[in-house]
Amino acid sequence: MLQHLITHGEDLRMVPTDHNQLTAAVQNLREELQTLPEGTDAARARVLARWTGIGLLSLGNYDDARMYLRRALDLATASGNTQAVIATELNLADAYRYTGEAQTADALYRKALDDARSKHPELVDFALQHLGKHLMEQGNLIPARAHLEEALWLRTAKGDAGLIESTQAALDRVELLINRSSADTAGPAGGDTEAAQWSRRWTSWLQSRTTVWAPTGWDEGFPALRDAVRDLTAHERVHPRHLRDQSFPVDLLAGMAEEAEKALAADGYLHNGKWNAAVGEAANRFAGQVDLAAVVARSTGLEVEQPHNGVYIAYLEEGQFLDVHVDEFGFGEANLILCLKHERLTAAPTVSCTVFIDADGYLECDLAPGDCVAFDGALTPHGRTPLGAGESVILASFGFRARDQASRTVAHLPPVPL
């Protein structure tokens, strides 16, 4: 209705493309709303009230914008139009965000996202986009990036170029703010930022030359990667090792699997195409009772401290995958991925695997529940091949720091090939 008169400014907030034209158009909507004949379909009043509010918000008339958007929300709620309720909640949340009322805005954004997930999945990307920008403005950059990455994934699937461009612009701004924050805290040498950039450049180089989507081409393409990967993995402190028959207590594994499913359902976020959620008490109890650091040390020869971080990871839909990459340095010198659940069809021709690249080629690890694999995620290219029909995987990933804390900086590691 007013889309052609509204764009986004440098701060990604709505602004007029032409202030005078938008002002006139909003006035026309207000007049139409005020003169609607008795008995007019309430849906028309709702649409007029909502777009009047959006136009006023873009013009900076925040108090009036909230008044019209509340009216639109009341009309949507009274009619039982849950799709319109979600859309208007997002607009009203914007109106509060623009005036610095972050708490009210946050509550509205999260309610809209919850309702979209449960009732209108076609609106989830919009709710994620709005909430992501709100979190960005509040300085919560990592969750902001996670929400926007999920929105981008959904919008890419929709194939709407305009929506994709909008989300990519927000993501680019979040990444800029994250990099600035890292530069501010990294110290004179800027080591953290340099390491993060090194990891991202290696990932980009690897993904430009290989992919988990085409395993049949690995043998043909690997010679072009061999020397570069050999130089990179020569610095590994842990070579990939598939650990079977660890005899982990069944009750601890079951407790962690249950915790993972609840965490992913309640607070899961999409990152690089996979679902992530923070580990909790069950994972911490497991790591302590089985002495996970000792498991890594016995199997790899590297003495490590107890895990300093962890995350639950899930692949739940056919085709989900994790392309070849290297982790950022902050996750530790050793990583351990533990399989909590792996469901598959008995007659499936292929199965999704964790995959690694080293100087000898590609290593596939088909992890069954209770199996784990130890490796050096910062220096070992790794990923997961796509899920087949009826397949789902839930994992726990832990990061460990070496006890000797041997210096490892990008200055001593191979540069990204040209």
Short mmCIF file of N, CA and C in Angstrom, two decimals, residues 223-345:
data_model
loop_
_atom_site.label_atom_id
_atom_site.label_comp_id
_atom_site.label_asym_id
_atom_site.label_seq_id
_atom_site.Cartn_x
_atom_site.Cartn_y
_atom_site.Cartn_z
N PRO A 223 43.48 -33.74 -5.57
CA PRO A 223 44.88 -33.35 -5.84
C PRO A 223 45.10 -31.84 -5.80
N ALA A 224 44.11 -31.06 -6.21
CA ALA A 224 44.26 -29.60 -6.20
C ALA A 224 44.27 -29.06 -4.77
N LEU A 225 43.73 -29.83 -3.83
CA LEU A 225 43.69 -29.41 -2.43
C LEU A 225 44.84 -29.97 -1.61
N ARG A 226 45.46 -31.04 -2.13
CA ARG A 226 46.35 -31.86 -1.31
C ARG A 226 47.47 -31.06 -0.63
N ASP A 227 48.21 -30.29 -1.40
CA ASP A 227 49.35 -29.58 -0.83
C ASP A 227 48.91 -28.56 0.21
N ALA A 228 47.84 -27.82 -0.10
CA ALA A 228 47.37 -26.80 0.84
C ALA A 228 46.87 -27.43 2.13
N VAL A 229 46.11 -28.51 2.01
CA VAL A 229 45.57 -29.17 3.20
C VAL A 229 46.70 -29.81 4.00
N ARG A 230 47.69 -30.38 3.30
CA ARG A 230 48.82 -30.99 4.00
C ARG A 230 49.56 -29.94 4.83
N ASP A 231 49.78 -28.76 4.26
CA ASP A 231 50.45 -27.70 5.00
C ASP A 231 49.64 -27.26 6.21
N LEU A 232 48.31 -27.23 6.05
CA LEU A 232 47.44 -26.79 7.14
C LEU A 232 47.39 -27.82 8.26
N THR A 233 47.11 -29.08 7.89
CA THR A 233 46.91 -30.11 8.92
C THR A 233 48.21 -30.58 9.54
N ALA A 234 49.35 -30.19 8.96
CA ALA A 234 50.63 -30.53 9.60
C ALA A 234 50.75 -29.89 10.98
N HIS A 235 49.94 -28.86 11.24
CA HIS A 235 49.99 -28.16 12.52
C HIS A 235 48.94 -28.67 13.51
N GLU A 236 48.16 -29.68 13.11
CA GLU A 236 47.15 -30.24 14.01
C GLU A 236 47.79 -30.74 15.30
N ARG A 237 47.11 -30.51 16.40
CA ARG A 237 47.53 -31.13 17.66
C ARG A 237 46.73 -32.40 17.92
N VAL A 238 45.62 -32.55 17.21
CA VAL A 238 44.79 -33.76 17.33
C VAL A 238 44.38 -34.18 15.93
N HIS A 239 44.76 -35.38 15.53
CA HIS A 239 44.33 -35.93 14.25
C HIS A 239 42.94 -36.57 14.43
N PRO A 240 42.08 -36.52 13.43
CA PRO A 240 40.74 -37.09 13.57
C PRO A 240 40.78 -38.56 13.98
N ARG A 241 40.05 -38.88 15.06
CA ARG A 241 39.98 -40.26 15.55
C ARG A 241 38.53 -40.59 15.88
N HIS A 242 38.02 -41.62 15.23
CA HIS A 242 36.66 -42.10 15.47
C HIS A 242 36.71 -43.03 16.68
N LEU A 243 36.08 -42.59 17.78
CA LEU A 243 36.13 -43.35 19.03
C LEU A 243 34.84 -44.14 19.22
N ARG A 244 34.96 -45.45 19.21
CA ARG A 244 33.82 -46.34 19.43
C ARG A 244 34.00 -47.06 20.77
N ASP A 245 32.89 -47.60 21.25
CA ASP A 245 32.93 -48.46 22.45
C ASP A 245 33.58 -47.76 23.63
N GLN A 246 33.14 -46.53 23.89
CA GLN A 246 33.67 -45.79 25.03
C GLN A 246 33.00 -46.18 26.34
N SER A 247 31.90 -46.93 26.26
CA SER A 247 31.17 -47.39 27.46
C SER A 247 30.73 -46.22 28.34
N PHE A 248 30.22 -45.19 27.70
CA PHE A 248 29.66 -44.09 28.47
C PHE A 248 28.39 -44.56 29.17
N PRO A 249 28.14 -44.13 30.40
CA PRO A 249 26.92 -44.55 31.12
C PRO A 249 25.66 -44.22 30.33
N VAL A 250 24.80 -45.21 30.18
CA VAL A 250 23.60 -45.05 29.36
C VAL A 250 22.69 -43.97 29.92
N ASP A 251 22.58 -43.89 31.25
CA ASP A 251 21.67 -42.91 31.84
C ASP A 251 22.15 -41.48 31.58
N LEU A 252 23.47 -41.29 31.57
CA LEU A 252 24.00 -39.96 31.30
C LEU A 252 23.77 -39.56 29.84
N LEU A 253 23.95 -40.50 28.93
CA LEU A 253 23.69 -40.22 27.52
C LEU A 253 22.22 -39.91 27.29
N ALA A 254 21.34 -40.69 27.93
CA ALA A 254 19.90 -40.47 27.77
C ALA A 254 19.49 -39.11 28.32
N GLY A 255 20.06 -38.74 29.46
CA GLY A 255 19.75 -37.44 30.06
C GLY A 255 20.19 -36.29 29.18
N MET A 256 21.36 -36.46 28.56
CA MET A 256 21.86 -35.42 27.68
C MET A 256 21.02 -35.34 26.40
N ALA A 257 20.61 -36.48 25.86
CA ALA A 257 19.77 -36.47 24.66
C ALA A 257 18.44 -35.78 24.93
N GLU A 258 17.87 -36.06 26.11
CA GLU A 258 16.60 -35.41 26.47
C GLU A 258 16.78 -33.91 26.64
N GLU A 259 17.88 -33.51 27.29
CA GLU A 259 18.16 -32.09 27.46
C GLU A 259 18.35 -31.41 26.11
N ALA A 260 19.06 -32.08 25.21
CA ALA A 260 19.32 -31.50 23.89
C ALA A 260 18.03 -31.26 23.13
N GLU A 261 17.12 -32.24 23.14
CA GLU A 261 15.87 -32.09 22.40
C GLU A 261 15.04 -30.94 22.95
N LYS A 262 15.01 -30.80 24.28
CA LYS A 262 14.25 -29.70 24.88
C LYS A 262 14.89 -28.35 24.56
N ALA A 263 16.22 -28.28 24.65
CA ALA A 263 16.91 -27.02 24.38
C ALA A 263 16.74 -26.60 22.93
N LEU A 264 16.84 -27.55 22.02
CA LEU A 264 16.71 -27.23 20.60
C LEU A 264 15.29 -26.78 20.27
N ALA A 265 14.29 -27.41 20.92
CA ALA A 265 12.90 -27.03 20.67
C ALA A 265 12.59 -25.65 21.24
N ALA A 266 13.16 -25.34 22.42
CA ALA A 266 12.81 -24.09 23.09
C ALA A 266 13.67 -22.92 22.64
N ASP A 267 14.96 -23.15 22.48
CA ASP A 267 15.89 -22.05 22.22
C ASP A 267 16.81 -22.30 21.04
N GLY A 268 16.50 -23.26 20.20
CA GLY A 268 17.37 -23.57 19.08
C GLY A 268 17.43 -22.43 18.07
N TYR A 269 18.59 -22.26 17.46
CA TYR A 269 18.76 -21.24 16.43
C TYR A 269 19.55 -21.84 15.29
N LEU A 270 19.25 -21.36 14.10
CA LEU A 270 19.89 -21.91 12.90
C LEU A 270 21.21 -21.19 12.66
N HIS A 271 22.28 -21.97 12.47
CA HIS A 271 23.60 -21.40 12.22
C HIS A 271 24.32 -22.28 11.21
N ASN A 272 24.68 -21.69 10.07
CA ASN A 272 25.36 -22.44 9.00
C ASN A 272 24.56 -23.66 8.55
N GLY A 273 23.23 -23.54 8.57
CA GLY A 273 22.39 -24.62 8.08
C GLY A 273 22.06 -25.70 9.08
N LYS A 274 22.57 -25.63 10.30
CA LYS A 274 22.28 -26.63 11.32
C LYS A 274 21.66 -25.94 12.53
N TRP A 275 20.92 -26.71 13.32
CA TRP A 275 20.31 -26.16 14.53
C TRP A 275 21.29 -26.25 15.69
N ASN A 276 21.41 -25.17 16.44
CA ASN A 276 22.29 -25.11 17.61
C ASN A 276 21.48 -24.75 18.85
N ALA A 277 21.97 -25.19 20.00
CA ALA A 277 21.39 -24.78 21.29
C ALA A 277 22.47 -24.95 22.35
N ALA A 278 22.42 -24.11 23.37
CA ALA A 278 23.41 -24.18 24.44
C ALA A 278 23.25 -25.46 25.25
N VAL A 279 24.38 -26.05 25.66
CA VAL A 279 24.33 -27.21 26.55
C VAL A 279 23.93 -26.74 27.94
N GLY A 280 23.48 -27.70 28.76
CA GLY A 280 23.03 -27.36 30.11
C GLY A 280 23.60 -28.30 31.15
N GLU A 281 22.85 -28.47 32.23
CA GLU A 281 23.32 -29.24 33.38
C GLU A 281 23.65 -30.68 33.03
N ALA A 282 22.82 -31.31 32.18
CA ALA A 282 23.05 -32.72 31.83
C ALA A 282 24.39 -32.89 31.12
N ALA A 283 24.72 -31.98 30.21
CA ALA A 283 26.00 -32.07 29.49
C ALA A 283 27.17 -31.82 30.43
N ASN A 284 27.03 -30.85 31.31
CA ASN A 284 28.11 -30.57 32.26
C ASN A 284 28.32 -31.75 33.22
N ARG A 285 27.22 -32.36 33.64
CA ARG A 285 27.33 -33.53 34.52
C ARG A 285 28.01 -34.69 33.79
N PHE A 286 27.64 -34.89 32.54
CA PHE A 286 28.26 -35.95 31.74
C PHE A 286 29.76 -35.73 31.61
N ALA A 287 30.17 -34.50 31.24
CA ALA A 287 31.59 -34.21 31.04
C ALA A 287 32.39 -34.45 32.31
N GLY A 288 31.80 -34.12 33.47
CA GLY A 288 32.51 -34.29 34.72
C GLY A 288 32.57 -35.74 35.17
N GLN A 289 31.45 -36.45 35.09
CA GLN A 289 31.41 -37.81 35.62
C GLN A 289 32.20 -38.81 34.79
N VAL A 290 32.25 -38.61 33.48
CA VAL A 290 33.02 -39.54 32.65
C VAL A 290 34.46 -39.05 32.48
N ASP A 291 34.77 -37.85 33.02
CA ASP A 291 36.09 -37.23 32.86
C ASP A 291 36.42 -37.14 31.37
N LEU A 292 35.66 -36.29 30.67
CA LEU A 292 35.78 -36.19 29.22
C LEU A 292 37.17 -35.73 28.79
N ALA A 293 37.81 -34.92 29.62
CA ALA A 293 39.18 -34.50 29.30
C ALA A 293 40.12 -35.70 29.24
N ALA A 294 39.92 -36.67 30.15
CA ALA A 294 40.76 -37.87 30.16
C ALA A 294 40.49 -38.73 28.93
N VAL A 295 39.23 -38.76 28.48
CA VAL A 295 38.89 -39.51 27.27
C VAL A 295 39.65 -38.95 26.07
N VAL A 296 39.66 -37.62 25.94
CA VAL A 296 40.37 -36.98 24.84
C VAL A 296 41.87 -37.24 24.96
N ALA A 297 42.41 -37.12 26.17
CA ALA A 297 43.85 -37.30 26.36
C ALA A 297 44.27 -38.73 26.03
N ARG A 298 43.51 -39.71 26.49
CA ARG A 298 43.87 -41.11 26.22
C ARG A 298 43.84 -41.42 24.73
N SER A 299 42.88 -40.84 24.02
CA SER A 299 42.68 -41.21 22.61
C SER A 299 43.56 -40.40 21.66
N THR A 300 44.02 -39.23 22.10
CA THR A 300 44.75 -38.36 21.19
C THR A 300 46.19 -38.09 21.61
N GLY A 301 46.50 -38.34 22.89
CA GLY A 301 47.83 -38.04 23.40
C GLY A 301 48.02 -36.59 23.81
N LEU A 302 47.00 -35.76 23.67
CA LEU A 302 47.09 -34.35 24.05
C LEU A 302 46.39 -34.16 25.39
N GLU A 303 47.12 -33.68 26.38
CA GLU A 303 46.54 -33.40 27.69
C GLU A 303 45.72 -32.12 27.59
N VAL A 304 44.45 -32.22 27.94
CA VAL A 304 43.54 -31.08 27.83
C VAL A 304 42.82 -30.84 29.14
N GLU A 305 42.34 -29.62 29.30
CA GLU A 305 41.50 -29.27 30.44
C GLU A 305 40.07 -29.76 30.17
N GLN A 306 39.23 -29.75 31.22
CA GLN A 306 37.84 -30.08 31.01
C GLN A 306 37.24 -29.10 29.99
N PRO A 307 36.22 -29.50 29.24
CA PRO A 307 35.71 -28.64 28.17
C PRO A 307 35.30 -27.27 28.69
N HIS A 308 35.71 -26.24 27.97
CA HIS A 308 35.37 -24.87 28.37
C HIS A 308 34.14 -24.36 27.63
N ASN A 309 33.68 -25.08 26.64
CA ASN A 309 32.43 -24.70 25.98
C ASN A 309 31.82 -25.93 25.32
N GLY A 310 30.58 -25.79 24.96
CA GLY A 310 29.87 -26.89 24.33
C GLY A 310 28.58 -26.40 23.69
N VAL A 311 28.07 -27.17 22.74
CA VAL A 311 26.85 -26.79 22.05
C VAL A 311 26.17 -28.06 21.56
N TYR A 312 24.85 -28.05 21.60
CA TYR A 312 24.08 -29.12 20.97
C TYR A 312 23.87 -28.75 19.51
N ILE A 313 23.93 -29.74 18.64
CA ILE A 313 23.78 -29.54 17.20
C ILE A 313 22.76 -30.54 16.68
N ALA A 314 21.88 -30.09 15.81
CA ALA A 314 20.88 -31.00 15.25
C ALA A 314 20.72 -30.78 13.75
N TYR A 315 20.57 -31.88 13.04
CA TYR A 315 20.19 -31.89 11.63
C TYR A 315 18.89 -32.67 11.57
N LEU A 316 17.81 -32.02 11.17
CA LEU A 316 16.49 -32.62 11.34
C LEU A 316 15.70 -32.77 10.05
N GLU A 317 16.18 -32.18 8.97
CA GLU A 317 15.41 -32.20 7.73
C GLU A 317 16.24 -32.78 6.59
N GLU A 318 15.56 -33.48 5.69
CA GLU A 318 16.24 -34.04 4.53
C GLU A 318 17.01 -32.95 3.78
N GLY A 319 18.27 -33.24 3.47
CA GLY A 319 19.09 -32.28 2.73
C GLY A 319 19.92 -31.37 3.60
N GLN A 320 19.65 -31.30 4.92
CA GLN A 320 20.49 -30.45 5.79
C GLN A 320 21.92 -30.97 5.79
N PHE A 321 22.88 -30.05 5.82
CA PHE A 321 24.28 -30.43 5.72
C PHE A 321 25.13 -29.34 6.36
N LEU A 322 26.40 -29.62 6.52
CA LEU A 322 27.36 -28.62 6.97
C LEU A 322 28.54 -28.69 6.02
N ASP A 323 28.75 -27.64 5.23
CA ASP A 323 29.79 -27.70 4.22
C ASP A 323 31.18 -27.60 4.86
N VAL A 324 32.19 -27.96 4.10
CA VAL A 324 33.57 -28.02 4.58
C VAL A 324 34.00 -26.65 5.12
N HIS A 325 34.60 -26.63 6.30
CA HIS A 325 35.02 -25.38 6.93
C HIS A 325 36.06 -25.69 8.00
N VAL A 326 36.66 -24.63 8.54
CA VAL A 326 37.45 -24.76 9.76
C VAL A 326 36.85 -23.84 10.81
N ASP A 327 36.94 -24.25 12.07
CA ASP A 327 36.39 -23.46 13.17
C ASP A 327 37.32 -22.30 13.52
N GLU A 328 36.77 -21.30 14.18
CA GLU A 328 37.61 -20.24 14.71
C GLU A 328 38.41 -20.75 15.90
N PHE A 329 39.53 -20.10 16.17
CA PHE A 329 40.47 -20.58 17.18
C PHE A 329 39.85 -20.69 18.57
N GLY A 330 38.87 -19.88 18.88
CA GLY A 330 38.36 -19.81 20.23
C GLY A 330 37.75 -21.09 20.74
N PHE A 331 37.42 -22.03 19.87
CA PHE A 331 36.78 -23.27 20.32
C PHE A 331 37.77 -24.24 20.94
N GLY A 332 39.06 -24.00 20.83
CA GLY A 332 40.04 -24.85 21.51
C GLY A 332 40.95 -25.61 20.57
N GLU A 333 41.99 -26.24 21.18
CA GLU A 333 42.94 -27.05 20.39
C GLU A 333 42.39 -28.43 20.07
N ALA A 334 41.36 -28.87 20.80
CA ALA A 334 40.76 -30.18 20.56
C ALA A 334 39.25 -30.04 20.60
N ASN A 335 38.60 -30.79 19.75
CA ASN A 335 37.14 -30.83 19.71
C ASN A 335 36.70 -32.28 19.83
N LEU A 336 35.54 -32.48 20.41
CA LEU A 336 34.96 -33.81 20.47
C LEU A 336 33.49 -33.70 20.13
N ILE A 337 33.07 -34.44 19.10
CA ILE A 337 31.66 -34.50 18.71
C ILE A 337 31.13 -35.86 19.17
N LEU A 338 30.08 -35.83 19.97
CA LEU A 338 29.45 -37.03 20.52
C LEU A 338 28.06 -37.17 19.93
N CYS A 339 27.75 -38.34 19.39
CA CYS A 339 26.43 -38.58 18.81
C CYS A 339 25.45 -38.98 19.93
N LEU A 340 24.35 -38.27 20.01
CA LEU A 340 23.32 -38.57 21.00
C LEU A 340 22.14 -39.32 20.38
N LYS A 341 21.89 -39.04 19.11
CA LYS A 341 20.75 -39.66 18.45
C LYS A 341 20.99 -39.65 16.95
N HIS A 342 20.75 -40.77 16.30
CA HIS A 342 20.87 -40.83 14.84
C HIS A 342 19.81 -41.80 14.33
N GLU A 343 18.74 -41.24 13.80
CA GLU A 343 17.66 -42.05 13.25
C GLU A 343 17.77 -42.07 11.73
N ARG A 344 17.50 -43.22 11.14
CA ARG A 344 17.61 -43.37 9.70
C ARG A 344 16.68 -44.47 9.24
N LEU A 345 16.33 -44.44 7.96
CA LEU A 345 15.54 -45.51 7.39
C LEU A 345 16.44 -46.72 7.14
#
